[in-house]
Amino acid sequence: MSTLVGILLDVSASMQEQAKGCFDEEGGEWARSVFKVIDDLIKHDVSSNNHVFAIGVGGCGDQTFDILKTIKQFQGRRQNEMCSQSYDEILEKIFTVLEKGGAFKIRKWVQPEVIKNAVTIEMADLMLHQLQTNAEFLEKFVHKCLPSACRHLTSQSTEESLIGRILNGVGNVAQNICTYTATKIFTATEEDVIEVEKRAKSCLLKPVQDVYSVHEASTIVHGYVDEKELTDERLDELMELVEPFIYERTPLFSAIEEETTVFLKDQFSDHKKLLSVLSDGDPTDKGELEKASFGFKSLDVTIVTCFITRSNDVEPKRLFSEEHSLWEDGAKFLFRLSSILLTDRLYRSIFVKRGWNIDINNNETRLFIQVNHPDNIHDACDLAKTVVCSQDALSDLLVKVSLDRYINRNTKYLVARDQGDDATCYAFVAATVIHLSIHRIIGREGGWPDFNIILHNIIRCYGTKTASTLNVLKHVCPEYRLQCRKINIEEALQAITEKRPVVATYRLTDDERQIFSDFFYYNKRGILSKEEIDITKGPRK
């Protein structure tokens, strides 16, 4: 099944404070980890039908923004092309392009030295590039970022307009003088320039509109087509591009609404949906968490939340069933937002092998973890992919871990038995499949009955003569709160893919039965293959 992954990444000022000093070992700040999260969630995903979108929370102007689309607009701009000219040359070109765009009074409104004191050369160079290459941004900059006084042609034309209006009537003189005064050019201060820069950066942040294939997203993040790894050099580039636009307030509820809008799109109605949230869980806007959670649940969106904290009092690799009263408010917020997962749907052995501790109260757990280190962030992504995104890709691994682990642990010392005159194969089959099924349930009420107890109970009820395995299972399964039914070949393959136990029955000819008996008489722990039982090869010598 195709997958749609939504990523909500908190890059607000509060996150900057929470993450400060926590990621030094990785050589960077929180923003670097943001890109690692995106990369982790799409890495090794080879399906062209899988899609992803990433929303940043905490951009300039307290807004949310499309992380991938915002990066994409800078994609062709390499580090060695930046700041290759002096600040004065950059400013001269900025003034020229703004004048052509309609800001005729820009040189009178602001002095170059004021800009130099307020804006870095890197940001000025970036603004120049956007003004020269992005006509939409130029128009927004002139008409939305700059004060209106910058757009008036000349003071002479203003004066002539004033005189003309005065001649229309003495009663309008006071109003016209006020208009003239309002349009006079006043020299900008550093604070004025900083405000313009803020508005301009808000215009460069792209709204959430696009959904990308995993291949497109990988190319955007990595910077090159077919680039396999996210290098430190590329992380530095992404950091330098994004950092000037982030670390503002945290409108989490607005971001949640935007995520919902994307998941609602008709083209993704049949997709498996995942939302991965990394935040300190401290929204600065208003909203109803219960309503938001219900919206995601109605869309069948699985939510994995990751609480970022500076606290050392967190337990890595743990899933919780219940909220703790001593948690921070942000942790409680994200815990309530996360999805509830019945523990019998978890691939328990996968998590146990990787060192996870899973709460199983009421046979359910929350997809919520707490992290204070980049390694834990990787674990959060791994959790999301394992539970939701990559079940098919993990098929071989799951079979190896779940089934082999069961076989090794529970049948290590079992050998083929000589049943004598008893025809109890059906009982061994039924007991084995029941035993395997109940061991898939984490925290099963009443525990897990021993294999021999299950076997003896079946033989006691159905005897030592031949019996229908299907009929036996139909009667015995309910005793262990299990169900079974007859399925066709396609359904059997699907069940195996989902790691559900399947019983296949077969019949043997007299010759095949003799081969069967001889094989296990001499190979009590052997595996009977087609090579051994294929009677079409002719008689053995």
Coordinates of C-alpha atoms in Angstrom, one line a residue:
M1 CA 0.0 0.0 0.0
S2 CA 1.2 3.5 -0.8
T3 CA 2.1 5.8 2.1
L4 CA 1.7 9.5 2.8
V5 CA 4.1 10.8 5.5
G6 CA 3.5 14.2 7.1
I7 CA 6.3 15.6 9.2
L8 CA 5.7 18.4 11.7
L9 CA 9.0 19.9 12.9
D10 CA 9.2 22.6 15.6
V11 CA 11.9 25.2 14.8
S12 CA 10.6 27.9 17.2
A13 CA 12.5 30.0 19.7
S14 CA 11.4 27.6 22.6
M15 CA 12.9 24.7 20.7
Q16 CA 16.1 26.6 20.2
E17 CA 16.4 27.0 24.0
Q18 CA 15.4 23.3 24.6
A19 CA 17.9 21.9 22.2
K20 CA 20.7 24.3 23.0
G21 CA 23.8 22.4 24.2
C22 CA 22.1 19.1 23.7
F23 CA 23.5 18.3 20.3
D24 CA 27.1 19.4 20.5
E25 CA 28.3 15.8 20.1
E26 CA 26.7 15.8 16.7
G27 CA 28.4 19.0 15.7
G28 CA 25.4 21.2 15.3
E29 CA 22.2 22.7 16.6
W30 CA 18.6 21.6 16.5
A31 CA 18.0 22.7 12.9
R32 CA 20.6 20.2 11.7
S33 CA 18.6 17.4 13.4
V34 CA 15.5 18.7 11.6
F35 CA 16.9 17.7 8.2
K36 CA 18.2 14.4 9.6
V37 CA 14.6 13.6 10.7
I38 CA 13.3 14.2 7.1
D39 CA 16.2 12.1 5.7
D40 CA 15.6 9.3 8.3
L41 CA 11.9 9.0 7.4
I42 CA 12.5 8.7 3.7
K43 CA 15.8 6.8 3.6
H44 CA 15.8 3.5 1.8
D45 CA 12.2 4.1 0.7
V46 CA 12.2 2.9 -3.0
S47 CA 8.5 3.1 -3.9
S48 CA 7.5 5.9 -6.3
N49 CA 4.0 5.7 -4.9
N50 CA 5.1 6.9 -1.4
H51 CA 4.8 10.7 -0.7
V52 CA 6.0 13.1 2.0
F53 CA 5.4 16.7 3.1
A54 CA 7.2 18.6 5.9
I55 CA 5.8 21.6 7.8
G56 CA 8.0 23.8 9.9
V57 CA 6.6 25.6 12.9
G58 CA 8.2 28.7 14.1
G59 CA 9.0 30.7 11.0
C60 CA 9.3 34.5 10.6
G61 CA 6.0 36.2 11.4
D62 CA 4.9 33.4 13.7
Q63 CA 4.0 31.3 10.6
T64 CA 4.1 27.7 9.5
F65 CA 5.9 26.9 6.3
D66 CA 6.7 24.2 3.8
I67 CA 10.2 23.1 4.6
L68 CA 10.9 21.2 1.4
K69 CA 9.5 23.9 -0.9
T70 CA 11.3 26.7 1.0
I71 CA 14.6 24.8 0.5
K72 CA 13.9 24.0 -3.1
Q73 CA 13.8 27.7 -4.1
F74 CA 17.4 27.9 -3.0
Q75 CA 18.4 24.6 -4.5
G76 CA 20.6 26.0 -7.3
R77 CA 22.4 28.4 -5.1
R78 CA 25.7 26.9 -4.1
Q79 CA 27.9 28.1 -1.2
N80 CA 30.7 29.2 -3.5
E81 CA 28.4 31.5 -5.4
M82 CA 27.4 33.5 -2.2
C83 CA 29.0 36.7 -1.1
S84 CA 31.3 36.8 -4.1
Q85 CA 31.0 40.6 -4.2
S86 CA 31.4 43.4 -1.7
Y87 CA 28.5 44.7 0.4
D88 CA 28.5 48.0 -1.4
E89 CA 28.1 46.2 -4.8
I90 CA 25.3 44.1 -3.4
L91 CA 23.5 47.2 -2.0
E92 CA 23.9 49.1 -5.3
K93 CA 22.3 46.2 -7.2
I94 CA 19.5 45.9 -4.6
F95 CA 18.7 49.6 -5.0
T96 CA 18.7 49.4 -8.8
V97 CA 16.3 46.4 -8.9
L98 CA 14.0 47.9 -6.4
E99 CA 13.8 51.2 -8.3
K100 CA 12.9 49.3 -11.4
G101 CA 10.3 47.4 -9.4
G102 CA 8.6 50.6 -8.3
A103 CA 10.4 51.7 -5.1
F104 CA 11.5 54.9 -6.7
K105 CA 12.4 56.6 -3.4
I106 CA 14.4 53.8 -1.8
R107 CA 17.7 55.6 -1.9
K108 CA 16.2 58.6 0.0
W109 CA 14.4 56.3 2.5
V110 CA 17.5 54.4 3.7
Q111 CA 21.2 54.9 3.8
P112 CA 23.6 52.0 3.0
E113 CA 25.4 52.3 6.4
V114 CA 22.1 51.7 8.2
I115 CA 21.4 48.5 6.2
K116 CA 25.0 47.3 6.9
N117 CA 24.5 47.7 10.6
A118 CA 21.1 45.9 10.6
V119 CA 21.5 43.1 8.0
T120 CA 24.3 40.6 7.4
I121 CA 26.0 40.5 4.1
E122 CA 24.8 36.9 3.6
M123 CA 21.2 37.9 4.0
A124 CA 21.6 40.9 1.7
D125 CA 23.2 38.7 -0.9
L126 CA 20.3 36.2 -0.5
M127 CA 17.7 39.0 -0.9
L128 CA 19.5 40.3 -4.0
H129 CA 19.4 36.9 -5.6
Q130 CA 15.7 36.5 -4.9
L131 CA 14.9 40.1 -6.1
Q132 CA 16.7 39.4 -9.3
T133 CA 15.3 35.9 -10.0
N134 CA 11.8 36.0 -8.4
A135 CA 9.4 38.5 -9.9
E136 CA 6.6 37.6 -7.4
F137 CA 9.0 38.2 -4.5
L138 CA 10.1 41.6 -6.0
E139 CA 6.5 42.8 -6.2
K140 CA 5.8 41.6 -2.6
F141 CA 8.9 43.3 -1.4
V142 CA 8.1 46.6 -2.9
H143 CA 4.4 46.7 -2.1
K144 CA 4.2 44.8 1.2
C145 CA 7.6 45.0 2.9
L146 CA 8.7 48.6 2.2
P147 CA 6.8 51.7 3.5
S148 CA 4.5 53.4 1.0
A149 CA 6.7 56.5 0.9
C150 CA 9.3 54.5 -1.0
R151 CA 6.9 54.1 -3.9
H152 CA 6.1 57.8 -4.6
L153 CA 7.8 59.1 -7.8
T154 CA 9.1 62.6 -6.7
S155 CA 8.4 65.2 -4.1
Q156 CA 7.7 67.6 -6.9
S157 CA 4.8 65.5 -8.2
T158 CA 3.5 65.2 -4.7
E159 CA 3.6 69.0 -4.3
E160 CA 1.9 69.5 -7.6
S161 CA -0.8 67.1 -6.6
L162 CA -1.2 68.9 -3.3
I163 CA -1.6 72.3 -5.1
G164 CA -4.1 70.9 -7.4
R165 CA -6.2 69.5 -4.6
I166 CA -5.9 72.9 -2.7
L167 CA -7.5 74.6 -5.7
N168 CA -10.4 72.3 -5.5
G169 CA -11.6 73.9 -2.3
V170 CA -10.4 75.5 0.9
G171 CA -12.3 73.0 3.0
N172 CA -9.8 70.2 1.9
V173 CA -6.6 72.1 2.7
A174 CA -6.0 70.5 6.1
Q175 CA -6.6 67.0 4.8
N176 CA -4.2 67.5 1.9
I177 CA -1.5 68.9 4.0
C178 CA -1.7 65.9 6.2
T179 CA -1.5 63.7 3.1
Y180 CA 1.7 65.6 2.0
T181 CA 3.2 65.2 5.4
A182 CA 2.5 61.5 5.5
T183 CA 4.2 60.9 2.1
K184 CA 7.4 62.8 2.9
I185 CA 10.5 60.7 3.0
F186 CA 11.9 60.1 6.5
T187 CA 15.3 58.4 6.9
A188 CA 15.0 54.8 8.1
T189 CA 16.4 53.6 11.3
E190 CA 18.0 50.2 11.9
E191 CA 14.8 49.1 13.6
D192 CA 12.9 50.1 10.4
V193 CA 15.3 48.0 8.3
I194 CA 15.0 45.0 10.6
E195 CA 11.2 45.2 10.3
V196 CA 11.5 45.2 6.5
E197 CA 13.9 42.3 6.6
K198 CA 11.4 40.4 8.8
R199 CA 8.6 40.9 6.3
A200 CA 10.8 39.9 3.4
K201 CA 11.8 36.7 5.1
S202 CA 8.2 35.9 5.8
C203 CA 7.5 36.3 2.1
L204 CA 10.3 33.8 1.3
L205 CA 8.8 31.1 3.5
K206 CA 6.6 29.0 1.3
P207 CA 3.1 28.0 2.4
V208 CA 2.2 24.3 2.7
Q209 CA 0.9 23.4 -0.7
D210 CA 3.0 20.6 -2.3
V211 CA 3.4 16.9 -1.5
Y212 CA 6.6 15.3 -2.9
S213 CA 7.5 11.7 -3.9
V214 CA 10.2 10.3 -1.6
H215 CA 12.6 10.6 -4.5
E216 CA 11.9 14.3 -5.0
A217 CA 12.2 14.9 -1.2
S218 CA 15.5 13.1 -1.1
T219 CA 16.9 15.2 -3.9
I220 CA 15.8 18.4 -2.2
V221 CA 17.3 17.5 1.1
H222 CA 20.5 16.0 -0.3
G223 CA 21.1 18.6 -2.9
Y224 CA 21.9 16.2 -5.7
V225 CA 20.1 13.5 -7.6
D226 CA 21.0 10.0 -6.4
E227 CA 23.1 11.4 -3.5
K228 CA 23.0 8.5 -1.0
E229 CA 23.9 10.1 2.3
L230 CA 23.2 13.4 3.9
T231 CA 26.7 14.8 4.4
D232 CA 27.9 17.2 7.1
E233 CA 28.7 19.7 4.3
R234 CA 25.1 19.6 3.1
L235 CA 23.8 19.9 6.6
D236 CA 25.8 23.0 7.0
E237 CA 24.4 24.4 3.8
L238 CA 20.8 23.7 4.9
M239 CA 21.5 25.2 8.3
E240 CA 22.8 28.4 6.8
L241 CA 19.8 28.7 4.5
V242 CA 17.1 28.0 7.0
E243 CA 18.4 29.5 10.3
P244 CA 17.7 33.1 9.4
F245 CA 14.0 32.3 8.9
I246 CA 13.2 30.4 12.1
Y247 CA 13.2 30.6 15.9
E248 CA 10.0 32.5 16.3
R249 CA 6.7 31.6 18.1
T250 CA 5.0 28.1 18.0
P251 CA 1.6 28.0 16.3
L252 CA 1.2 24.2 16.7
F253 CA -2.6 24.2 16.3
S254 CA -2.3 26.1 13.0
A255 CA 0.3 23.5 11.8
I256 CA -2.1 20.7 12.8
E257 CA -4.9 22.2 10.7
E258 CA -2.6 22.4 7.7
E259 CA -1.5 18.8 8.2
T260 CA -5.2 17.8 8.3
T261 CA -5.9 19.7 5.0
V262 CA -3.1 17.8 3.2
F263 CA -4.3 14.4 4.5
L264 CA -7.8 15.2 3.3
K265 CA -6.8 15.5 -0.3
D266 CA -8.7 13.0 -2.5
Q267 CA -5.6 11.6 -4.2
F268 CA -4.4 10.2 -0.9
S269 CA -7.7 8.7 0.3
D270 CA -6.3 5.1 -0.1
H271 CA -2.8 5.9 1.2
K272 CA -1.6 4.6 4.6
K273 CA -1.0 7.9 6.6
L274 CA 1.6 8.8 9.1
L275 CA 2.2 12.0 11.0
S276 CA 5.5 12.4 12.8
V277 CA 5.7 15.3 15.2
L278 CA 8.9 16.6 16.9
S279 CA 8.4 19.5 19.3
D280 CA 8.6 20.7 22.9
G281 CA 4.8 20.6 22.7
D282 CA 4.3 24.2 23.9
P283 CA 1.8 25.9 21.4
T284 CA 1.6 29.7 21.4
D285 CA -1.8 29.7 19.6
K286 CA -5.2 28.5 20.7
G287 CA -7.0 25.3 19.7
E288 CA -8.8 22.2 20.8
L289 CA -6.5 19.2 21.1
E290 CA -9.4 16.7 21.4
K291 CA -10.9 18.0 18.2
A292 CA -7.6 17.8 16.4
S293 CA -7.0 14.2 17.5
F294 CA -10.5 13.2 16.4
G295 CA -9.9 14.7 13.0
F296 CA -6.7 12.6 12.5
K297 CA -8.4 9.5 13.8
S298 CA -11.3 9.9 11.4
L299 CA -8.7 10.0 8.5
D300 CA -7.0 6.9 9.9
V301 CA -3.7 8.9 10.4
T302 CA -1.2 7.2 12.8
I303 CA 0.6 9.9 14.9
V304 CA 4.0 9.3 16.4
T305 CA 5.1 12.2 18.6
C306 CA 8.5 13.0 20.0
F307 CA 9.0 15.3 22.9
I308 CA 12.3 17.3 22.9
T309 CA 13.6 18.2 26.3
R310 CA 16.9 19.2 28.0
S311 CA 16.1 17.1 31.0
N312 CA 18.3 14.1 31.8
D313 CA 15.5 12.5 33.6
V314 CA 14.0 10.7 30.5
E315 CA 14.0 7.1 29.6
P316 CA 15.0 6.5 26.0
K317 CA 13.4 3.9 23.9
R318 CA 10.2 3.7 26.0
L319 CA 6.6 3.7 25.0
F320 CA 4.1 4.7 27.6
S321 CA 0.5 3.6 28.3
E322 CA -0.4 6.3 30.7
E323 CA 0.3 10.0 31.2
H324 CA 2.6 10.8 34.1
S325 CA 1.6 13.7 36.4
L326 CA 5.1 15.0 36.8
W327 CA 5.6 15.5 33.1
E328 CA 6.0 18.9 31.6
D329 CA 2.9 20.4 29.9
G330 CA 4.5 20.0 26.5
A331 CA 5.1 16.3 27.1
K332 CA 1.4 15.9 28.2
F333 CA 0.3 17.7 25.1
L334 CA 2.2 15.5 22.7
F335 CA 1.3 12.3 24.7
R336 CA -2.4 13.1 24.2
L337 CA -1.9 13.9 20.5
S338 CA -0.1 10.6 19.8
S339 CA -2.0 7.5 18.5
I340 CA -3.0 4.6 20.7
L341 CA -1.8 1.3 19.5
L342 CA -3.1 -2.1 20.7
T343 CA 0.0 -4.0 21.8
D344 CA -1.0 -7.1 19.9
R345 CA -0.4 -5.1 16.7
L346 CA 3.2 -4.2 17.7
Y347 CA 6.0 -6.2 16.4
R348 CA 7.2 -6.8 19.9
S349 CA 10.3 -8.9 19.1
I350 CA 11.6 -6.1 16.8
F351 CA 11.4 -3.6 19.6
V352 CA 12.7 -6.0 22.3
K353 CA 15.7 -6.8 20.2
R354 CA 16.4 -3.1 19.8
G355 CA 16.3 -2.4 23.5
W356 CA 12.8 -0.9 23.8
N357 CA 10.7 -0.9 27.0
I358 CA 7.0 -1.0 26.2
D359 CA 4.2 -0.3 28.7
I360 CA 1.3 -2.7 28.2
N361 CA -1.4 -1.5 30.5
N362 CA -4.9 -2.4 29.2
N363 CA -3.1 -4.1 26.2
E364 CA -2.3 -0.7 24.6
T365 CA 0.4 1.8 24.4
R366 CA 1.0 5.3 23.0
L367 CA 3.3 6.2 20.1
F368 CA 5.0 8.8 22.2
I369 CA 8.7 9.0 23.2
Q370 CA 10.9 11.6 24.9
V371 CA 14.3 12.5 23.6
N372 CA 17.3 14.7 24.6
H373 CA 19.9 13.4 22.2
P374 CA 20.1 13.0 18.4
D375 CA 20.4 9.2 18.7
N376 CA 17.0 9.2 20.3
I377 CA 15.6 11.2 17.5
H378 CA 16.8 8.5 15.1
D379 CA 14.9 6.0 17.3
A380 CA 11.7 8.1 16.9
C381 CA 12.0 7.9 13.1
D382 CA 12.8 4.2 13.3
L383 CA 9.7 3.7 15.4
A384 CA 7.5 5.5 12.9
K385 CA 8.8 3.6 9.9
T386 CA 8.6 0.2 11.7
V387 CA 5.0 0.7 12.9
V388 CA 3.6 2.3 9.8
C389 CA 5.7 2.9 6.8
S390 CA 7.9 0.0 6.0
Q391 CA 6.0 -3.2 7.0
D392 CA 6.4 -4.7 3.6
A393 CA 10.1 -3.8 3.4
L394 CA 10.6 -5.3 6.9
S395 CA 8.9 -8.6 5.9
D396 CA 12.1 -10.7 5.8
L397 CA 13.5 -9.1 9.0
L398 CA 10.2 -9.7 10.8
V399 CA 10.0 -13.3 9.8
K400 CA 13.6 -13.8 10.9
V401 CA 13.1 -12.1 14.3
S402 CA 9.5 -13.1 15.2
L403 CA 9.2 -16.6 13.8
D404 CA 12.8 -17.8 14.3
R405 CA 12.8 -16.3 17.8
Y406 CA 9.6 -18.2 18.6
I407 CA 10.9 -21.4 17.1
N408 CA 14.3 -21.2 18.8
R409 CA 13.0 -20.3 22.2
N410 CA 9.9 -22.6 22.4
T411 CA 10.8 -25.6 20.3
K412 CA 14.6 -25.7 20.7
Y413 CA 14.4 -29.1 22.5
L414 CA 11.5 -30.6 20.6
V415 CA 12.2 -33.5 18.4
A416 CA 10.0 -35.6 16.2
R417 CA 8.1 -38.2 18.2
D418 CA 7.2 -41.7 17.3
Q419 CA 3.4 -41.6 17.6
G420 CA 3.1 -45.4 17.3
D421 CA -0.4 -46.2 16.5
D422 CA -1.6 -42.7 17.4
A423 CA -2.8 -40.4 14.6
T424 CA -2.3 -37.1 16.5
C425 CA -0.6 -35.0 13.8
Y426 CA -3.6 -32.8 13.9
A427 CA -3.1 -32.1 17.6
F428 CA 0.6 -31.1 17.2
V429 CA -0.4 -28.7 14.3
A430 CA -3.3 -27.2 16.3
A431 CA -1.2 -26.8 19.4
T432 CA 1.7 -25.2 17.6
V433 CA -0.4 -22.6 15.7
I434 CA -2.3 -21.7 18.9
H435 CA 1.0 -21.4 20.9
L436 CA 2.5 -19.2 18.2
S437 CA -0.6 -17.0 18.0
I438 CA -0.9 -16.2 21.7
H439 CA 2.9 -15.4 21.9
R440 CA 2.2 -12.5 19.4
I441 CA 0.1 -10.8 22.1
I442 CA 2.0 -8.6 24.4
G443 CA 0.8 -8.6 28.0
R444 CA -1.8 -11.3 27.3
E445 CA -4.3 -11.5 30.2
G446 CA -3.8 -14.9 31.9
G447 CA -0.3 -15.3 30.5
W448 CA 0.8 -17.8 27.9
P449 CA -0.1 -21.5 28.4
D450 CA 2.7 -24.1 28.0
F451 CA 2.8 -25.9 24.6
N452 CA 2.4 -29.3 26.2
I453 CA -0.6 -28.2 28.2
I454 CA -2.3 -27.0 25.0
L455 CA -1.3 -30.3 23.2
H456 CA -2.6 -32.6 25.9
N457 CA -5.9 -30.7 26.2
I458 CA -6.5 -31.1 22.5
I459 CA -5.7 -34.9 22.5
R460 CA -7.9 -35.3 25.6
C461 CA -10.8 -33.7 23.8
Y462 CA -10.4 -35.2 20.3
G463 CA -8.6 -38.5 20.9
T464 CA -5.7 -40.2 19.3
K465 CA -7.3 -40.9 16.0
T466 CA -7.4 -38.8 12.9
A467 CA -9.3 -35.5 13.2
S468 CA -10.0 -32.5 11.0
T469 CA -7.4 -29.8 11.9
L470 CA -9.8 -27.0 10.8
N471 CA -12.7 -28.4 12.9
V472 CA -10.5 -28.8 15.9
L473 CA -9.1 -25.2 15.6
K474 CA -12.7 -23.8 15.1
H475 CA -13.6 -25.3 18.5
V476 CA -10.4 -24.8 20.4
C477 CA -9.4 -21.2 19.3
P478 CA -12.2 -19.5 21.2
E479 CA -10.9 -21.0 24.4
Y480 CA -7.7 -18.9 23.9
R481 CA -9.6 -15.8 22.7
L482 CA -8.5 -16.6 19.1
Q483 CA -10.3 -16.9 15.8
C484 CA -9.6 -18.9 12.7
R485 CA -11.1 -19.4 9.2
K486 CA -10.5 -21.2 6.0
I487 CA -8.8 -19.0 3.3
N488 CA -7.7 -19.3 -0.3
I489 CA -4.1 -19.1 -1.6
E490 CA -4.1 -15.3 -2.1
E491 CA -5.4 -14.8 1.4
A492 CA -2.8 -17.2 2.7
L493 CA 0.0 -15.2 1.1
Q494 CA -1.4 -12.0 2.5
A495 CA -1.6 -13.5 6.0
I496 CA 2.0 -14.6 5.8
T497 CA 3.0 -11.1 4.7
E498 CA 1.2 -9.8 7.8
K499 CA 3.1 -12.3 10.0
R500 CA -0.1 -14.2 10.9
P501 CA 0.1 -18.0 11.5
V502 CA -1.2 -20.1 8.7
V503 CA -1.9 -23.9 8.7
A504 CA -1.6 -25.7 5.4
T505 CA -2.9 -29.3 5.2
Y506 CA -1.8 -31.9 2.7
R507 CA -2.3 -35.6 1.8
L508 CA 0.4 -38.2 1.2
T509 CA 0.4 -41.2 -1.0
D510 CA 1.6 -44.5 0.4
D511 CA 5.0 -44.0 -1.1
E512 CA 5.2 -40.4 0.1
R513 CA 4.2 -41.5 3.6
Q514 CA 7.0 -44.1 3.6
I515 CA 9.5 -41.5 2.6
F516 CA 8.2 -39.2 5.3
S517 CA 8.5 -41.9 8.0
D518 CA 12.0 -43.0 6.9
F519 CA 13.2 -39.4 6.8
F520 CA 12.2 -38.5 10.4
Y521 CA 13.2 -41.9 11.7
Y522 CA 16.8 -41.0 10.9
N523 CA 16.6 -37.2 11.0
K524 CA 14.5 -36.3 14.0
R525 CA 15.4 -32.6 13.8
G526 CA 15.6 -32.4 10.1
I527 CA 13.6 -30.4 7.6
L528 CA 11.8 -32.5 5.0
S529 CA 12.1 -30.7 1.6
K530 CA 10.7 -31.4 -1.9
E531 CA 14.1 -32.8 -2.8
E532 CA 13.5 -35.6 -0.4
I533 CA 9.8 -36.3 -1.0
D534 CA 9.5 -35.7 -4.7
I535 CA 8.5 -39.2 -5.8
T536 CA 8.4 -38.2 -9.5
K537 CA 12.2 -38.7 -9.5
G538 CA 11.6 -42.4 -9.6
P539 CA 12.6 -45.2 -7.1
R540 CA 15.7 -44.7 -5.0
K541 CA 18.7 -46.9 -5.4

